[in-house]
Amino acid sequence: MTLTVYNTLTRNKSAFQTIEEHKVRMYCCGITVYDYCHLGHARTCLVWDVVRRYLQWSGYEVKYIQNFTDIDDKILKRASQEGTSMEAVSEKYIAAYFEDMERLGVGQADAYPRATHTLDGIKRLVAELEQKGFAYPAEGDVYYAVRKFPDYGKLSGRKLEDMQAGASGRVDQDPDSKKQYPFDFALWKAAKEDEPAWESPWGNGRPGWHIECSAMVRERLGETIDIHVGGGDLTFPHHENEIAQSEAVTGKPLANYWLHNGMIIVEGKKMSKSLGNFITIRELLDKYEPMAVRLFILQAQYRKPVDFTDEALSTATNSWSTLKEGLLFGDQYGEQLGFSGTNLLDQELVNRFKSAVDDDFNFAGGLAVLFEIAKNLSKEGHILIHEGIIKTDVQELEQQWQTLTQLATVLGFTASIDKDNSNTGLSDSEIDTLVQQRNEARSNKDYAQSDRLRDQLQSQGITLIDKPGGITIWNRD
RNA sequence: GGCGACAUAGCCAAGUGGUAAGGCCGUGGAUUGCAAAUCCAUUAUCCCCCAGUUCGAAUCUGGGUGUCGCCUCCA
């Protein structure tokens, strides 16, 4: 089986081949830290985290880097609104980012470089671009001359002439602009009053947005990396500009594979800050379980847009409880069934999972395998509770459970038994007594009393199951 | 206006030439005092529309229609 991936650069699926055998160098364009993350950010982080897990599980050693943009107009604006500094705003939202991602179960990258820690690399890159004639200074700013880079537009599939012709007035030359050409972009911006600035050969100033990623990739991963990922909305201009910057200097491809995830849609429109239709991860997790959110995102192909609705999240919550039941099977019944603890996997199931996901990270296809296993396990669990028997061979059940657990881990799903069910205050014998009282009421046809007792127990998390022959068993939720 | 992506049951969604995975919801039956839970069974003659290629297409080609993204900060 071969992993096949869709490459934005070639607009095609092709077999995945690494530069160095068994090693993957992967870079993800992270976030600008001026506010809490929303569901759209969650999708990006979640999807690429799972891609990385999958690559690792497939036998690759993955070096995964994700940046924080901590120099930016929006951060400065936020700082002045809050009467604080750019650093304070960045720190606050970086901390919030880690809290949110931990709750979602997103693994940590190998490093989180920041623009403010990459100034040397950035300035070196700008200087090299200037030396090679790709950049020009203008009154303290430095711009990249896109017309000097023949490949400009190759990632997003556009031509400069078309963009200019088709933009219908949207790219009118700003009379105050220092650019030589409308699509040139800033590598370095001259310092404004009261704003943070760094010394440079072009005067005090700060870096433009795109240059930091070029510098970080080069510094942390090298001149050509295997996979560069990010949200689809970054394809142009951000990633296009990264390519222009890096490749102009090195003469080598910046990345062999460019992968982009689709957007979250709300009522037909992209979830975004500017539209104000976003829901933060924190708000979301007040209402839904993290694993349900993960399922909601992974059930869709990563490149397609996904509609956010409460109905979809509720559905995902129900689906998650099915999966969860399967995942908890061994914890709940393993001891009783005498699980051996050996880690044997069902290769047929593993292969089906792998062949699904190997096709451009088709996680939805992989999840179908997980659901199949989980459904059977939860069914066996139910039969065990109700009838005290199982219908599948114990060894096979254990193998299924081990397989489910491992495959779920690849996708980042983990379940744990809720610990707060022991505070009902009722001991087993007390429950037995109440159940007996209820059965007496039932035999006297005093159903009002019997239902009252059942409700009372239910409210304390005790579910009664009436079986044929007047036998009642119970269990704690 | 330019570039790109997508269109499969009530909802979400996989499937890229051989006759429609999976999830959620629902339905029928068993069981029950009634429930709940559970078990069993069941839910697209058809994949946006039209034409074509083919023995055969949801899957390929052409043309429509619709939706979304990017072209400005953006995950």
Coordinates of C-alpha atoms (C1' of nucleotides) in Angstrom, one line a residue:
Chain A
M1 CA 0.0 0.0 0.0
T2 CA 1.2 3.4 -0.9
L3 CA 0.3 6.7 0.6
T4 CA -1.1 9.0 -2.0
V5 CA -1.6 12.8 -1.4
Y6 CA -3.2 15.6 -3.2
N7 CA -0.7 18.3 -3.9
T8 CA -2.0 21.8 -4.4
L9 CA 1.1 22.6 -6.5
T10 CA 0.4 19.9 -9.1
R11 CA -3.4 19.8 -8.6
N12 CA -3.1 16.0 -8.5
K13 CA -2.9 13.1 -6.3
S14 CA 0.5 11.4 -6.4
A15 CA 2.5 8.9 -4.4
F16 CA 4.2 10.3 -1.4
Q17 CA 7.9 10.1 -1.5
T18 CA 10.2 11.7 1.1
I19 CA 13.5 13.3 0.5
E20 CA 15.2 11.2 3.2
E21 CA 14.0 7.7 3.6
H22 CA 11.6 7.2 6.5
K23 CA 11.9 10.9 7.5
V24 CA 9.4 13.7 7.0
R25 CA 10.0 17.3 7.5
M26 CA 6.7 19.1 7.9
Y27 CA 5.8 22.7 8.4
C28 CA 2.4 24.1 9.3
C29 CA 1.5 27.8 9.1
G30 CA 0.1 28.5 12.5
I31 CA -1.9 31.4 13.9
T32 CA -1.5 35.1 14.5
V33 CA -1.9 35.4 18.2
Y34 CA -4.3 38.3 18.8
D35 CA -7.4 36.4 19.9
Y36 CA -8.8 33.1 21.1
C37 CA -8.8 30.4 18.4
H38 CA -12.0 29.5 16.7
L39 CA -13.3 26.3 15.2
G40 CA -11.6 27.0 11.9
H41 CA -8.2 27.1 13.6
A42 CA -9.2 23.9 15.4
R43 CA -9.8 22.2 12.1
T44 CA -6.4 23.1 10.8
C45 CA -4.6 22.1 13.9
L46 CA -6.6 18.9 14.3
V47 CA -6.3 17.7 10.7
W48 CA -2.5 18.2 10.5
D49 CA -2.0 16.8 13.9
V50 CA -3.7 13.6 12.7
V51 CA -1.8 13.6 9.5
R52 CA 1.4 13.7 11.5
R53 CA 0.2 10.9 13.8
Y54 CA -0.7 8.8 10.7
L55 CA 2.7 9.4 9.1
Q56 CA 4.4 8.3 12.4
W57 CA 2.2 5.3 12.7
S58 CA 3.1 4.5 9.0
G59 CA 6.7 4.3 10.0
Y60 CA 8.0 7.8 9.3
E61 CA 10.0 9.9 11.7
V62 CA 8.3 13.2 11.5
K63 CA 9.8 16.6 12.4
Y64 CA 6.8 18.9 12.7
I65 CA 7.1 22.7 13.1
Q66 CA 4.3 25.2 13.6
N67 CA 4.9 28.9 13.9
F68 CA 3.2 31.7 15.9
T69 CA 3.0 35.0 14.2
D70 CA 3.6 37.4 17.0
I71 CA 4.3 40.6 15.1
D72 CA 1.3 42.0 13.3
D73 CA -1.0 45.0 13.0
K74 CA -3.9 43.2 14.6
I75 CA -1.8 42.3 17.7
L76 CA -0.8 45.9 18.0
K77 CA -4.3 47.1 17.6
R78 CA -5.4 44.7 20.3
A79 CA -2.6 45.8 22.6
S80 CA -3.6 49.4 22.3
Q81 CA -7.2 48.5 23.0
E82 CA -6.2 46.6 26.1
G83 CA -3.6 49.2 27.1
T84 CA -0.9 46.7 27.1
S85 CA 2.1 45.6 25.0
M86 CA 2.4 43.4 21.9
E87 CA 4.3 40.9 23.9
A88 CA 1.6 40.7 26.6
V89 CA -1.1 40.1 24.0
S90 CA 1.0 37.4 22.2
E91 CA 1.8 35.6 25.5
K92 CA -1.8 35.6 26.6
Y93 CA -3.1 34.1 23.4
I94 CA -0.3 31.7 23.0
A95 CA -1.1 30.3 26.4
A96 CA -4.8 30.2 25.5
Y97 CA -3.8 28.3 22.3
F98 CA -2.0 25.6 24.2
E99 CA -4.9 25.2 26.7
D100 CA -7.5 24.9 23.9
M101 CA -5.4 22.5 21.8
E102 CA -4.7 20.3 24.8
R103 CA -8.4 20.0 25.5
L104 CA -8.9 19.0 21.9
G105 CA -6.1 16.4 22.2
V106 CA -3.9 18.1 19.6
G107 CA -0.3 16.9 20.1
Q108 CA 2.5 19.4 20.4
A109 CA 4.7 20.3 17.5
D110 CA 8.4 19.7 17.8
A111 CA 8.9 23.4 18.0
Y112 CA 6.9 26.6 17.8
P113 CA 9.1 29.3 16.4
R114 CA 8.0 32.9 16.7
A115 CA 8.6 35.8 14.4
T116 CA 10.1 37.8 17.3
H117 CA 12.7 35.1 17.8
T118 CA 13.5 34.8 14.1
L119 CA 14.7 38.3 13.4
D120 CA 18.2 37.4 12.4
G121 CA 17.1 34.8 9.9
I122 CA 14.5 37.1 8.5
K123 CA 16.9 40.0 8.0
R124 CA 19.4 37.6 6.4
L125 CA 16.8 36.4 4.0
V126 CA 15.7 40.0 3.1
A127 CA 19.3 41.0 2.5
E128 CA 19.9 38.0 0.2
L129 CA 16.8 38.8 -1.8
E130 CA 18.0 42.3 -2.2
Q131 CA 21.4 41.2 -3.2
K132 CA 20.0 38.9 -5.9
G133 CA 17.8 41.6 -7.2
F134 CA 14.4 40.2 -6.0
A135 CA 13.8 43.0 -3.5
Y136 CA 14.1 46.7 -3.5
P137 CA 14.2 49.2 -0.6
A138 CA 11.8 52.1 -0.5
E139 CA 12.0 54.7 2.2
G140 CA 12.6 52.3 5.0
D141 CA 10.4 49.6 3.6
V142 CA 11.6 46.7 1.5
Y143 CA 9.4 45.1 -1.1
Y144 CA 9.6 41.9 -3.1
A145 CA 9.4 42.4 -6.8
V146 CA 7.1 39.7 -7.9
R147 CA 7.8 40.2 -11.6
K148 CA 11.4 39.2 -11.0
F149 CA 10.3 35.7 -10.1
P150 CA 9.1 33.9 -13.2
D151 CA 7.3 31.1 -11.2
Y152 CA 5.2 33.6 -9.3
G153 CA 1.7 32.2 -9.3
K154 CA 2.6 28.5 -9.7
L155 CA 1.0 27.4 -6.5
S156 CA -2.3 29.2 -6.7
G157 CA -2.5 28.9 -10.5
R158 CA -2.6 32.5 -11.4
K159 CA -0.9 34.8 -13.7
L160 CA 0.0 38.4 -12.9
E161 CA -1.6 39.7 -16.1
D162 CA -4.8 37.9 -15.3
M163 CA -4.9 39.1 -11.7
Q164 CA -4.4 42.7 -12.8
A165 CA -6.8 42.5 -15.7
G166 CA -9.5 40.8 -13.7
A167 CA -9.3 42.6 -10.4
S168 CA -11.7 45.2 -11.8
G169 CA -10.4 48.2 -9.8
R170 CA -9.6 46.3 -6.7
V171 CA -5.8 46.7 -7.2
D172 CA -5.8 50.4 -8.2
Q173 CA -2.5 51.7 -7.4
D174 CA -2.6 53.5 -4.1
P175 CA -1.0 56.9 -4.8
D176 CA 0.9 56.8 -1.5
S177 CA 2.2 53.3 -2.1
K178 CA 5.9 52.8 -2.3
K179 CA 5.5 49.7 -4.4
Q180 CA 6.8 49.6 -7.9
Y181 CA 4.0 47.1 -8.9
P182 CA 0.7 46.5 -7.2
F183 CA 1.4 42.8 -6.4
D184 CA 4.8 43.4 -4.8
F185 CA 4.6 42.7 -1.1
A186 CA 6.4 44.0 2.0
L187 CA 9.4 42.0 3.3
W188 CA 10.2 44.7 5.8
K189 CA 8.2 47.7 7.1
A190 CA 9.7 50.9 8.3
A191 CA 9.0 51.6 12.0
K192 CA 6.1 53.7 13.0
E193 CA 6.0 55.8 16.0
D194 CA 5.2 53.9 19.3
E195 CA 5.4 50.6 17.6
P196 CA 7.9 47.8 18.4
A197 CA 10.9 47.9 15.9
W198 CA 14.1 46.2 15.3
E199 CA 17.3 47.5 13.8
S200 CA 18.1 46.6 10.3
P201 CA 20.3 47.7 7.3
W202 CA 17.1 49.5 6.0
G203 CA 16.5 51.3 9.2
N204 CA 14.4 50.4 12.2
G205 CA 11.3 48.4 11.4
R206 CA 9.6 45.1 11.5
P207 CA 9.2 42.1 9.2
G208 CA 6.3 41.7 6.8
W209 CA 4.1 38.7 7.3
H210 CA 5.2 36.2 4.7
I211 CA 8.9 36.4 5.3
E212 CA 8.9 34.8 8.8
C213 CA 7.7 31.4 7.4
S214 CA 10.4 31.3 4.8
A215 CA 13.0 32.1 7.5
M216 CA 11.6 29.6 10.0
V217 CA 11.4 26.7 7.5
R218 CA 15.0 27.4 6.4
E219 CA 16.2 27.6 10.0
R220 CA 14.4 24.7 11.4
L221 CA 14.0 22.2 8.6
G222 CA 16.2 23.2 5.7
E223 CA 16.0 24.5 2.2
T224 CA 13.6 21.9 0.8
I225 CA 11.0 20.2 3.1
D226 CA 8.7 17.4 2.4
I227 CA 5.3 18.8 3.4
H228 CA 4.1 22.3 3.8
V229 CA 0.5 22.6 5.2
G230 CA -2.0 25.2 6.2
G231 CA -5.5 26.5 5.7
G232 CA -6.7 26.8 2.1
D233 CA -7.1 30.5 2.5
L234 CA -3.4 30.8 2.8
T235 CA -2.6 29.5 -0.6
F236 CA -2.7 32.9 -2.0
P237 CA -0.9 35.2 -1.3
H238 CA 0.8 33.8 1.8
H239 CA 2.2 30.5 0.5
E240 CA 2.7 31.9 -3.0
N241 CA 4.9 34.6 -1.4
E242 CA 6.7 32.1 0.7
I243 CA 7.7 30.2 -2.4
A244 CA 8.8 33.3 -4.1
Q245 CA 11.0 34.4 -1.2
S246 CA 12.6 31.0 -0.5
E247 CA 13.1 29.7 -4.0
A248 CA 14.5 33.0 -5.3
V249 CA 17.2 32.7 -2.7
T250 CA 17.9 28.9 -2.7
G251 CA 17.1 28.0 -6.3
K252 CA 15.4 24.9 -4.8
P253 CA 11.8 23.9 -4.2
L254 CA 10.6 25.1 -0.8
A255 CA 8.4 22.1 -0.3
N256 CA 7.7 19.0 -2.4
Y257 CA 4.1 18.7 -1.2
W258 CA 1.7 21.5 -0.5
L259 CA -1.4 20.4 1.4
H260 CA -4.3 22.6 2.3
N261 CA -7.3 22.0 4.5
G262 CA -10.8 23.3 3.7
M263 CA -12.7 26.0 5.6
I264 CA -15.4 25.8 8.2
I265 CA -18.6 27.2 6.8
V266 CA -21.4 28.8 8.8
E267 CA -24.7 29.4 7.1
G268 CA -23.1 29.3 3.7
K269 CA -20.2 31.6 4.6
K270 CA -16.6 30.9 5.7
M271 CA -16.1 31.2 9.4
S272 CA -13.8 34.2 9.9
K273 CA -12.9 37.0 12.2
S274 CA -13.9 39.6 9.7
L275 CA -17.4 38.2 9.2
G276 CA -17.8 37.8 12.9
N277 CA -19.5 34.4 12.5
F278 CA -17.0 32.5 14.4
I279 CA -17.3 30.3 17.5
T280 CA -14.3 30.0 19.7
I281 CA -13.0 26.6 20.8
R282 CA -13.7 27.6 24.4
E283 CA -17.4 28.3 23.6
L284 CA -17.6 25.1 21.7
L285 CA -16.1 23.0 24.4
D286 CA -18.6 24.4 26.9
K287 CA -21.3 22.6 24.9
Y288 CA -19.6 19.6 23.3
E289 CA -17.1 17.0 24.2
P290 CA -13.7 17.5 22.7
M291 CA -13.8 14.1 21.1
A292 CA -17.1 14.9 19.5
V293 CA -15.5 18.0 17.9
R294 CA -12.7 15.9 16.7
L295 CA -15.1 13.4 15.2
F296 CA -17.1 16.2 13.5
I297 CA -13.9 17.4 11.8
L298 CA -12.4 14.1 10.9
Q299 CA -15.6 12.7 9.4
A300 CA -15.2 15.2 6.5
Q301 CA -12.5 14.9 3.9
Y302 CA -9.9 17.4 5.0
R303 CA -9.9 19.4 1.7
K304 CA -13.7 19.9 1.6
P305 CA -15.6 22.7 3.3
V306 CA -17.5 21.6 6.4
D307 CA -20.7 23.2 7.6
F308 CA -20.8 24.0 11.2
T309 CA -24.3 23.5 12.7
D310 CA -25.5 22.5 16.2
E311 CA -27.2 19.5 14.6
A312 CA -23.9 18.3 13.1
L313 CA -22.2 18.6 16.5
S314 CA -25.0 16.8 18.3
T315 CA -24.8 14.0 15.7
A316 CA -21.1 13.8 16.3
T317 CA -21.7 13.6 20.0
N318 CA -24.0 10.6 19.5
S319 CA -21.5 9.0 17.1
W320 CA -18.8 9.6 19.6
S321 CA -20.6 7.7 22.4
T322 CA -20.8 4.7 20.1
L323 CA -17.1 4.8 19.5
K324 CA -16.5 5.5 23.1
E325 CA -18.4 2.4 24.2
G326 CA -16.2 0.3 22.0
L327 CA -13.0 1.9 23.2
L328 CA -14.0 1.3 26.9
F329 CA -14.9 -2.3 26.3
G330 CA -11.6 -3.7 27.5
D331 CA -11.6 -1.4 30.5
Q332 CA -15.1 -2.4 31.5
Y333 CA -15.1 -6.1 30.8
G334 CA -11.5 -7.1 30.1
E335 CA -10.9 -8.3 33.6
Q336 CA -14.2 -10.2 33.8
L337 CA -13.5 -11.9 30.5
G338 CA -9.9 -12.7 31.3
F339 CA -8.2 -10.6 28.7
S340 CA -4.6 -11.7 28.4
G341 CA -3.2 -8.2 27.9
T342 CA -1.2 -9.3 24.8
N343 CA -1.2 -6.8 22.1
L344 CA -2.4 -8.7 19.0
L345 CA -4.0 -6.8 16.2
D346 CA -6.5 -8.0 13.6
Q347 CA -4.4 -7.4 10.5
E348 CA -7.4 -7.6 8.1
L349 CA -9.0 -4.6 9.9
V350 CA -5.7 -2.8 10.1
N351 CA -5.2 -3.2 6.4
R352 CA -8.7 -1.9 5.6
F353 CA -8.0 1.1 7.7
K354 CA -4.7 1.7 6.1
S355 CA -5.9 1.3 2.5
A356 CA -8.7 3.9 3.2
V357 CA -6.4 6.4 4.9
D358 CA -3.6 5.9 2.5
D359 CA -5.8 7.5 -0.1
D360 CA -5.1 11.1 0.6
F361 CA -5.9 10.9 4.3
N362 CA -9.4 9.6 3.9
F363 CA -10.1 9.6 7.6
A364 CA -13.8 9.2 7.1
G365 CA -13.1 5.9 5.3
G366 CA -10.9 4.8 8.2
L367 CA -13.5 5.8 10.7
A368 CA -16.0 3.4 9.0
V369 CA -13.6 0.5 10.1
L370 CA -13.5 1.9 13.7
F371 CA -17.3 2.1 13.8
E372 CA -17.6 -1.4 12.6
I373 CA -15.4 -2.7 15.4
A374 CA -16.9 -0.4 18.0
K375 CA -20.5 -1.5 17.1
N376 CA -19.6 -5.1 17.6
L377 CA -17.8 -4.5 20.9
S378 CA -20.6 -2.4 22.3
K379 CA -23.1 -5.0 21.2
E380 CA -21.1 -7.7 23.0
G381 CA -20.9 -5.5 26.0
H382 CA -24.7 -5.1 26.1
I383 CA -25.3 -8.8 25.7
L384 CA -22.9 -9.4 28.5
I385 CA -24.7 -7.0 30.8
H386 CA -28.1 -8.3 29.9
E387 CA -27.5 -12.0 29.5
G388 CA -24.1 -12.6 31.2
I389 CA -22.6 -14.2 28.1
I390 CA -20.7 -13.1 25.0
K391 CA -21.2 -14.4 21.5
T392 CA -17.7 -13.8 20.0
D393 CA -14.6 -15.7 21.0
V394 CA -12.8 -13.9 23.9
Q395 CA -9.5 -13.9 22.1
E396 CA -11.1 -12.4 19.0
L397 CA -12.8 -9.8 21.1
E398 CA -9.6 -8.8 22.7
Q399 CA -8.0 -8.6 19.4
Q400 CA -10.8 -6.4 18.1
W401 CA -10.5 -4.2 21.1
Q402 CA -6.7 -3.8 20.8
T403 CA -7.1 -3.0 17.1
L404 CA -9.8 -0.4 17.8
T405 CA -7.7 1.2 20.5
Q406 CA -4.7 1.5 18.4
L407 CA -6.4 2.8 15.3
A408 CA -8.4 5.3 17.4
T409 CA -5.1 6.5 18.9
V410 CA -3.8 7.1 15.4
L411 CA -6.7 9.5 14.8
G412 CA -6.3 11.0 18.3
F413 CA -9.4 9.4 19.9
T414 CA -9.1 8.3 23.5
A415 CA -11.8 7.5 26.0
S416 CA -11.7 7.2 29.8
I417 CA -14.3 6.0 32.2
D418 CA -16.1 8.9 33.9
K419 CA -14.9 8.8 37.5
D420 CA -17.7 10.8 39.0
N421 CA -20.3 8.0 39.1
S422 CA -19.4 6.7 42.5
N423 CA -20.9 9.6 44.3
T424 CA -24.5 8.3 44.1
G425 CA -24.2 7.7 47.8
L426 CA -25.9 4.4 47.4
S427 CA -24.2 1.1 48.2
D428 CA -24.9 -2.0 46.3
S429 CA -26.9 -3.5 49.1
E430 CA -29.0 -0.3 49.4
I431 CA -29.7 -0.4 45.7
D432 CA -30.7 -4.1 46.0
T433 CA -33.1 -3.2 48.8
L434 CA -34.7 -0.5 46.7
V435 CA -35.0 -2.8 43.7
Q436 CA -36.6 -5.4 45.8
Q437 CA -39.1 -2.9 47.2
R438 CA -39.9 -1.9 43.6
N439 CA -40.5 -5.4 42.6
E440 CA -42.8 -5.9 45.6
A441 CA -44.8 -2.9 44.5
R442 CA -44.9 -4.3 40.9
S443 CA -46.3 -7.6 42.1
N444 CA -48.9 -5.6 44.0
K445 CA -49.6 -3.7 40.8
D446 CA -48.7 -0.5 42.7
Y447 CA -47.1 0.9 39.6
A448 CA -47.1 4.5 40.9
Q449 CA -44.8 3.4 43.7
S450 CA -42.7 1.2 41.5
D451 CA -42.1 3.9 38.9
R452 CA -41.3 6.4 41.7
L453 CA -38.6 4.0 42.9
R454 CA -37.3 3.5 39.4
D455 CA -37.1 7.3 38.8
Q456 CA -35.4 7.8 42.2
L457 CA -32.7 5.3 41.2
Q458 CA -32.4 6.7 37.7
S459 CA -31.8 10.1 39.1
Q460 CA -28.8 8.8 40.9
G461 CA -27.4 7.2 37.8
I462 CA -28.8 3.7 38.4
T463 CA -30.5 2.1 35.4
L464 CA -32.9 -0.8 36.0
I465 CA -33.3 -3.5 33.4
D466 CA -36.4 -5.7 33.8
K467 CA -35.9 -9.1 32.4
P468 CA -38.4 -11.9 31.6
G469 CA -39.4 -13.9 34.6
G470 CA -39.6 -10.9 37.0
I471 CA -35.9 -10.6 37.4
T472 CA -34.5 -7.1 37.6
I473 CA -30.8 -6.3 37.1
W474 CA -29.3 -2.8 37.4
N475 CA -26.1 -1.0 36.6
R476 CA -24.5 2.3 37.2
D477 CA -24.3 4.6 34.2
Chain B
rG1 C1' -14.0 39.8 -14.2
rG2 C1' -9.9 35.9 -13.3
rC3 C1' -8.3 31.2 -10.8
rG4 C1' -9.8 26.8 -8.2
rA5 C1' -12.9 23.2 -5.6
rC6 C1' -17.4 20.8 -4.8
rA7 C1' -22.7 18.7 -6.0
rU8 C1' -24.4 10.9 -3.6
rA9 C1' -30.8 8.9 1.1
rG10 C1' -34.3 13.1 6.0
rC11 C1' -29.1 15.0 7.7
rC12 C1' -23.5 14.1 7.5
rA13 C1' -20.5 11.3 4.4
rA14 C1' -17.2 7.2 1.6
rG15 C1' -16.9 5.3 -3.1
rU16 C1' -13.1 7.7 -9.4
rG17 C1' -15.5 2.1 -15.1
rG18 C1' -18.5 -3.4 -13.1
rU19 C1' -23.6 -2.5 -10.6
rA20 C1' -24.3 2.4 -3.9
rA21 C1' -19.1 1.9 2.8
rG22 C1' -20.0 4.1 7.5
rG23 C1' -22.4 7.6 11.1
rC24 C1' -26.9 10.2 12.9
rC25 C1' -32.1 10.1 12.7
rG26 C1' -36.4 7.0 11.6
rU27 C1' -39.5 2.5 10.9
rG28 C1' -41.3 -2.8 12.0
rG29 C1' -40.8 -6.9 15.3
rA30 C1' -39.2 -9.3 20.1
rU31 C1' -39.3 -8.1 25.3
rU32 C1' -42.2 -5.0 29.1
rG33 C1' -47.6 -3.4 33.7
rC34 C1' -45.8 0.9 31.0
rA35 C1' -41.1 2.6 30.1
rA36 C1' -35.9 2.6 29.6
rA37 C1' -32.1 -0.4 27.9
rU38 C1' -31.2 -4.3 24.7
rC39 C1' -31.7 -7.9 20.6
rC40 C1' -33.4 -8.9 15.4
rA41 C1' -34.8 -6.8 10.8
rU42 C1' -35.3 -2.6 7.8
rU43 C1' -34.5 2.6 5.2
rA44 C1' -31.1 5.6 -2.3
rU45 C1' -33.5 0.7 -8.9
rC46 C1' -30.1 5.1 -7.9
rC47 C1' -25.7 9.2 -7.3
rC48 C1' -27.7 18.1 -9.7
rC49 C1' -29.5 18.4 -15.2
rC50 C1' -28.6 17.3 -20.6
rA51 C1' -25.8 14.9 -24.4
rG52 C1' -21.7 11.6 -25.6
rU53 C1' -17.8 7.4 -25.0
rU54 C1' -18.4 2.2 -23.4
rC55 C1' -20.8 -4.5 -23.3
rG56 C1' -21.2 -1.6 -18.9
rA57 C1' -20.6 5.2 -15.7
rA58 C1' -22.2 8.0 -9.5
rU59 C1' -17.3 7.1 -11.5
rC60 C1' -14.6 9.2 -18.2
rU61 C1' -15.7 13.4 -22.1
rG62 C1' -18.5 17.9 -23.5
rG63 C1' -22.2 21.5 -22.2
rG64 C1' -25.5 23.5 -18.5
rU65 C1' -27.2 24.8 -13.4
rG66 C1' -26.1 25.5 -8.3
rU67 C1' -22.9 26.2 -3.9
rC68 C1' -18.3 27.5 -1.8
rG69 C1' -13.2 29.4 -1.5
rC70 C1' -9.1 32.7 -3.2
rC71 C1' -8.0 37.3 -5.9
rU72 C1' -7.8 42.4 0.9
rC73 C1' -6.3 40.4 6.8
rC74 C1' -7.5 35.3 7.3
rA75 C1' -6.7 28.5 9.5

